[in-house]
Tab-separated table of C-alpha atoms and ligand atoms in Angstrom:
chain	number	residue	atom	x	y	z
A	1	MET	CA	-9.404	-3.128	-0.427
A	2	ASP	CA	-11.827	-5.372	1.461
A	3	GLY	CA	-12.961	-4.767	4.982
A	4	ASN	CA	-13.819	-1.174	5.317
A	5	GLY	CA	-17.417	-2.073	6.282
A	6	ARG	CA	-16.258	-4.584	8.819
A	7	TRP	CA	-13.998	-2.066	10.335
A	8	ALA	CA	-16.539	0.477	10.694
A	9	LYS	CA	-19.115	-1.926	12.096
A	10	ALA	CA	-16.653	-3.220	14.754
A	11	ARG	CA	-16.518	0.366	15.991
A	12	HIS	CA	-20.197	1.029	15.684
A	13	LEU	CA	-19.420	3.676	13.089
A	14	PRO	CA	-21.177	4.276	9.772
A	15	ARG	CA	-19.734	2.563	6.626
A	16	VAL	CA	-18.428	5.795	5.225
A	17	ALA	CA	-16.051	6.046	8.467
A	18	GLY	CA	-14.528	2.536	7.139
A	19	HIS	CA	-14.212	4.049	3.552
A	20	ARG	CA	-12.512	7.053	5.120
A	21	ALA	CA	-10.025	5.111	6.957
A	22	GLY	CA	-9.495	2.997	3.730
A	23	VAL	CA	-8.328	6.196	2.184
A	24	GLU	CA	-5.792	6.549	4.900
A	25	ALA	CA	-4.461	3.056	4.329
A	26	VAL	CA	-4.280	4.066	0.555
A	27	ARG	CA	-2.145	6.981	1.317
A	28	ARG	CA	0.181	4.653	3.529
A	29	VAL	CA	0.560	2.015	1.066
A	30	VAL	CA	1.210	4.417	-1.936
A	31	GLU	CA	3.918	5.953	0.059
A	32	ALA	CA	5.539	2.665	1.090
A	33	ALA	CA	5.204	0.680	-2.179
A	34	PRO	CA	7.897	2.408	-4.124
A	35	ASP	CA	10.412	2.067	-1.316
A	36	LEU	CA	9.644	-1.786	-1.559
A	37	GLY	CA	10.481	-1.960	-5.283
A	38	ILE	CA	7.022	-2.182	-6.310
A	39	GLU	CA	6.885	-0.719	-10.042
A	40	VAL	CA	3.136	-0.962	-10.385
A	41	LEU	CA	0.428	-0.829	-7.606
A	42	THR	CA	-3.146	-1.450	-8.823
A	43	LEU	CA	-5.974	-0.537	-6.509
A	44	TYR	CA	-9.567	-2.038	-7.006
A	45	ALA	CA	-11.521	1.161	-5.777
A	46	PHE	CA	-14.681	0.649	-7.422
A	47	SER	CA	-16.042	-2.406	-9.301
A	48	SER	CA	-18.528	-2.517	-12.100
A	49	GLU	CA	-20.712	-4.284	-9.576
A	50	ASN	CA	-20.352	-1.761	-6.790
A	51	TRP	CA	-23.229	0.312	-8.500
A	52	LYS	CA	-25.584	-2.299	-6.563
A	53	ARG	CA	-24.729	-0.603	-3.310
A	54	PRO	CA	-27.044	2.050	-1.768
A	55	ALA	CA	-26.904	5.426	-3.603
A	56	ASP	CA	-25.621	7.115	-0.557
A	57	GLU	CA	-22.658	4.824	-0.437
A	58	VAL	CA	-21.733	5.259	-4.103
A	59	GLY	CA	-21.969	8.883	-3.496
A	60	ASP	CA	-19.728	8.649	-0.548
A	61	LEU	CA	-17.089	6.502	-2.465
A	62	MET	CA	-16.994	8.799	-5.531
A	63	GLY	CA	-16.711	11.847	-3.153
A	64	LEU	CA	-13.688	10.160	-1.383
A	65	LEU	CA	-12.184	9.293	-4.472
A	66	ARG	CA	-12.496	12.934	-5.800
A	67	HIS	CA	-11.159	14.380	-2.559
A	68	TYR	CA	-8.261	11.949	-2.570
A	69	ILE	CA	-7.187	12.895	-6.115
A	70	ARG	CA	-7.604	16.729	-5.369
A	71	SER	CA	-5.622	16.583	-2.164
A	72	GLU	CA	-2.884	14.001	-3.091
A	73	ILE	CA	-2.064	14.914	-6.649
A	74	ASP	CA	0.727	17.520	-5.868
A	75	GLU	CA	2.365	15.005	-3.477
A	76	LEU	CA	1.947	12.186	-6.056
A	77	HIS	CA	3.517	14.123	-8.642
A	78	ARG	CA	6.384	15.274	-6.470
A	79	ASN	CA	7.088	11.711	-5.521
A	80	GLY	CA	7.346	10.501	-9.291
A	81	ILE	CA	4.225	8.592	-9.266
A	82	ARG	CA	2.401	8.125	-12.541
A	83	LEU	CA	-1.333	7.880	-12.010
A	84	ILE	CA	-3.436	5.912	-14.381
A	85	PHE	CA	-7.088	4.763	-14.199
A	86	ILE	CA	-8.478	1.270	-15.558
A	87	GLY	CA	-11.973	0.244	-16.026
A	88	ASN	CA	-14.933	1.996	-17.944
A	89	TYR	CA	-14.251	5.276	-15.781
A	90	LYS	CA	-15.526	7.426	-18.683
A	91	ALA	CA	-18.870	6.562	-17.460
A	92	LEU	CA	-18.459	8.420	-14.164
A	93	LYS	CA	-19.656	11.982	-13.697
A	94	PRO	CA	-18.155	14.298	-16.307
A	95	ASP	CA	-16.267	16.492	-13.652
A	96	LEU	CA	-14.796	13.380	-12.222
A	97	VAL	CA	-13.619	12.278	-15.483
A	98	THR	CA	-12.158	15.487	-16.206
A	99	LEU	CA	-10.223	15.414	-12.814
A	100	LEU	CA	-9.081	11.864	-13.503
A	101	GLU	CA	-7.877	12.780	-17.039
A	102	THR	CA	-6.003	15.957	-16.187
A	103	SER	CA	-4.292	14.166	-13.235
A	104	ALA	CA	-3.128	11.244	-15.435
A	105	GLU	CA	-2.193	13.744	-18.055
A	106	ARG	CA	0.000	15.713	-15.482
A	107	THR	CA	1.939	12.744	-13.977
A	108	ARG	CA	2.359	10.909	-17.297
A	109	ASP	CA	6.114	11.201	-17.503
A	110	ASN	CA	6.669	10.117	-13.941
A	111	SER	CA	8.688	6.819	-13.571
A	112	ARG	CA	9.156	5.980	-9.922
A	113	MET	CA	5.928	4.088	-9.724
A	114	THR	CA	2.724	3.659	-11.570
A	115	LEU	CA	-0.432	3.695	-9.440
A	116	ALA	CA	-3.330	2.347	-11.449
A	117	ILE	CA	-6.771	2.946	-9.895
A	118	ALA	CA	-9.434	0.556	-11.044
A	119	LEU	CA	-12.694	2.473	-11.342
A	120	ASN	CA	-16.109	1.037	-12.499
A	121	TYR	CA	-13.603	-2.116	-13.287
A	122	GLY	CA	-14.701	-5.393	-13.922
A	123	GLY	CA	-12.332	-8.042	-15.425
A	124	GLN	CA	-15.180	-9.632	-17.617
A	125	ASP	CA	-16.146	-6.177	-18.949
A	126	GLU	CA	-12.458	-5.389	-19.711
A	127	ILE	CA	-12.159	-8.586	-21.668
A	128	VAL	CA	-15.368	-8.078	-23.530
A	129	ARG	CA	-14.397	-4.609	-24.510
A	130	ALA	CA	-10.823	-5.845	-25.698
A	131	ALA	CA	-12.575	-8.768	-27.770
A	132	ARG	CA	-14.948	-6.129	-29.371
A	133	ALA	CA	-11.988	-3.966	-30.369
A	134	CYS	CA	-10.080	-7.051	-31.831
A	135	ALA	CA	-13.215	-8.021	-33.731
A	136	ALA	CA	-13.489	-4.554	-35.162
A	137	GLU	CA	-9.875	-4.201	-36.103
A	138	LEU	CA	-8.741	-7.569	-37.102
A	139	PRO	CA	-9.483	-10.639	-39.172
A	140	ALA	CA	-10.398	-13.597	-36.869
A	141	ASP	CA	-7.221	-15.477	-37.590
A	142	GLN	CA	-5.061	-12.605	-36.379
A	143	ILE	CA	-6.926	-12.459	-32.924
A	144	ASP	CA	-4.615	-13.972	-30.425
A	145	ALA	CA	-3.523	-13.465	-26.880
A	146	ALA	CA	-1.141	-10.816	-27.840
A	147	ALA	CA	-3.619	-8.761	-29.933
A	148	LEU	CA	-6.165	-9.123	-26.975
A	149	GLU	CA	-3.777	-8.107	-24.239
A	150	ALA	CA	-2.852	-4.951	-26.334
A	151	ARG	CA	-6.621	-3.876	-26.174
A	152	LEU	CA	-6.762	-4.380	-22.503
A	153	ASP	CA	-7.024	-1.216	-20.079
A	154	THR	CA	-3.647	-2.425	-18.698
A	155	ALA	CA	-1.857	-2.487	-22.226
A	156	GLY	CA	1.702	-1.782	-21.691
A	157	LEU	CA	1.750	-2.753	-18.062
A	158	PRO	CA	3.421	-5.867	-16.844
A	159	ALA	CA	1.003	-8.625	-15.579
A	160	PRO	CA	0.952	-8.492	-11.874
A	161	ASP	CA	3.179	-10.662	-9.772
A	162	LEU	CA	1.187	-10.671	-6.737
A	163	VAL	CA	-2.503	-10.230	-5.807
A	164	VAL	CA	-3.066	-9.227	-2.127
A	165	ARG	CA	-6.585	-9.834	-0.799
A	166	THR	CA	-7.338	-8.321	2.627
A	167	SER	CA	-9.991	-9.314	5.220
A	168	GLY	CA	-9.742	-12.908	4.686
A	169	GLU	CA	-11.670	-12.973	1.395
A	170	GLN	CA	-10.435	-15.932	-0.912
A	171	ARG	CA	-11.862	-15.101	-4.290
A	172	LEU	CA	-10.711	-12.837	-7.183
A	173	SER	CA	-13.943	-10.817	-7.541
A	174	ASN	CA	-13.660	-9.909	-11.221
A	175	PHE	CA	-10.171	-8.188	-10.528
A	176	LEU	CA	-7.635	-8.388	-13.419
A	177	LEU	CA	-8.998	-11.823	-14.555
A	178	TRP	CA	-6.741	-12.025	-17.651
A	179	GLN	CA	-3.538	-10.429	-16.123
A	180	ALA	CA	-3.610	-12.386	-12.857
A	181	ALA	CA	-3.223	-15.723	-14.697
A	182	TYR	CA	0.107	-16.615	-13.138
A	183	ALA	CA	-0.101	-14.044	-10.031
A	184	GLU	CA	0.811	-15.237	-6.631
A	185	PHE	CA	-1.979	-14.895	-3.954
A	186	VAL	CA	-1.554	-13.471	-0.600
A	187	VAL	CA	-4.652	-13.510	1.604
A	188	THR	CA	-4.383	-11.529	4.945
A	189	ASP	CA	-7.144	-11.422	7.611
A	190	ARG	CA	-6.249	-7.986	8.307
A	191	LEU	CA	-8.911	-5.378	7.172
A	192	TRP	CA	-7.952	-2.975	4.563
A	193	PRO	CA	-8.042	0.243	6.829
A	194	ASP	CA	-5.442	-1.518	9.274
A	195	PHE	CA	-3.148	-2.089	6.195
A	196	ASP	CA	0.147	-0.136	6.295
A	197	ARG	CA	3.793	-0.181	5.492
A	198	ALA	CA	4.703	-3.140	7.817
A	199	ALA	CA	1.801	-5.246	6.464
A	200	LEU	CA	2.787	-4.527	2.841
A	201	THR	CA	6.568	-5.378	3.676
A	202	GLU	CA	5.375	-8.703	5.240
A	203	THR	CA	3.341	-9.463	2.152
A	204	VAL	CA	6.102	-8.789	-0.147
A	205	ALA	CA	8.379	-11.021	2.001
A	206	GLU	CA	5.852	-13.769	1.753
A	207	PHE	CA	5.708	-13.352	-1.946
A	208	SER	CA	9.504	-13.653	-2.223
A	209	GLN	CA	9.484	-17.054	-0.578
A	210	ARG	CA	7.213	-18.388	-3.361
A	211	GLU	CA	8.649	-20.550	-6.132
A	212	ARG	CA	7.183	-19.558	-9.326
A	213	ARG	CA	6.989	-21.969	-12.322
A	214	PHE	CA	4.555	-20.152	-14.882
A	215	GLY	CA	3.379	-23.590	-15.929
A	216	GLY	CA	6.968	-25.063	-16.313
A	217	ARG	CA	8.586	-27.142	-13.833
B	301	FPP	C1	-14.278	-2.671	0.191
B	301	FPP	O1	-14.969	-2.814	1.469
B	301	FPP	C2	-14.103	-1.299	-0.276
B	301	FPP	C3	-14.592	-0.695	-1.315
B	301	FPP	C4	-15.758	-1.253	-1.992
B	301	FPP	C5	-14.259	0.818	-1.732
B	301	FPP	C6	-12.815	0.989	-1.480
B	301	FPP	C7	-12.572	2.618	-1.795
B	301	FPP	C8	-11.960	3.262	-1.082
B	301	FPP	C9	-10.922	2.974	-0.113
B	301	FPP	C10	-11.918	4.726	-1.162
B	301	FPP	C11	-11.611	5.400	-2.594
B	301	FPP	C12	-10.381	5.015	-3.156
B	301	FPP	C13	-9.173	5.633	-3.470
B	301	FPP	C14	-8.137	4.975	-4.291
B	301	FPP	C15	-8.917	6.889	-2.909
B	301	FPP	P1	-16.323	-3.124	1.657
B	301	FPP	O2	-17.211	-1.941	1.978
B	301	FPP	O3	-16.603	-4.414	0.930
B	301	FPP	O4	-16.078	-3.856	3.143
B	301	FPP	P2	-16.719	-4.990	3.816
B	301	FPP	O5	-16.396	-6.260	2.908
B	301	FPP	O6	-16.245	-5.193	5.007
B	301	FPP	O7	-18.282	-4.788	3.932
């Protein structure tokens, strides 16, 4: 969800105003995604590297996340959204962890769309944790791609078909490193706070033009 900072800077506003506008974009996109047939929407909200940001910005992001979950959970549940969290979210503040876990539990049987929020998430960290779990549970000759995949945070979810990168960034930034092996990429110059239903529709239309070969021909 890149571009919150640049959106704020262009308006001579503090960065937190960009993140607030980013949350509005989250609301719009979460509402639009199931209508477009999206079964799983994963949002990269806080990376394991985002701790390097100034403490007040980290605090603002956690506050916005807490507020988003508290204020949206009823609506998400009503709309049939299953909420899950990926990443090492258990290392966040205990009250936030409780909020996340009770929200996930409340929506666990919903099936219209899965909304996965990546929190304290890093693809390399996720692969290391899964590799350790494999090593603890299996003899070396039984560790294969399926065994590792079953121990990723995304176990049970389909691999992403499409990765969208906003604000013109052309890198993966430690997002779903394993899972995105065959994902299509769409990079848009639009900043995340300007992303909306129409932008998501355009992106999905671009994706549907792609010819996918998964290594075959
Ligand atoms: C990247 O923009 C955005 C983030 C690091 C945070 C995204 C978080 C939210 C939108 C709020 C909480 C999340 C949810 C799901 C409610 P940037 O700050 O790197 O922008 P820049 O690249 O323009 O500086």
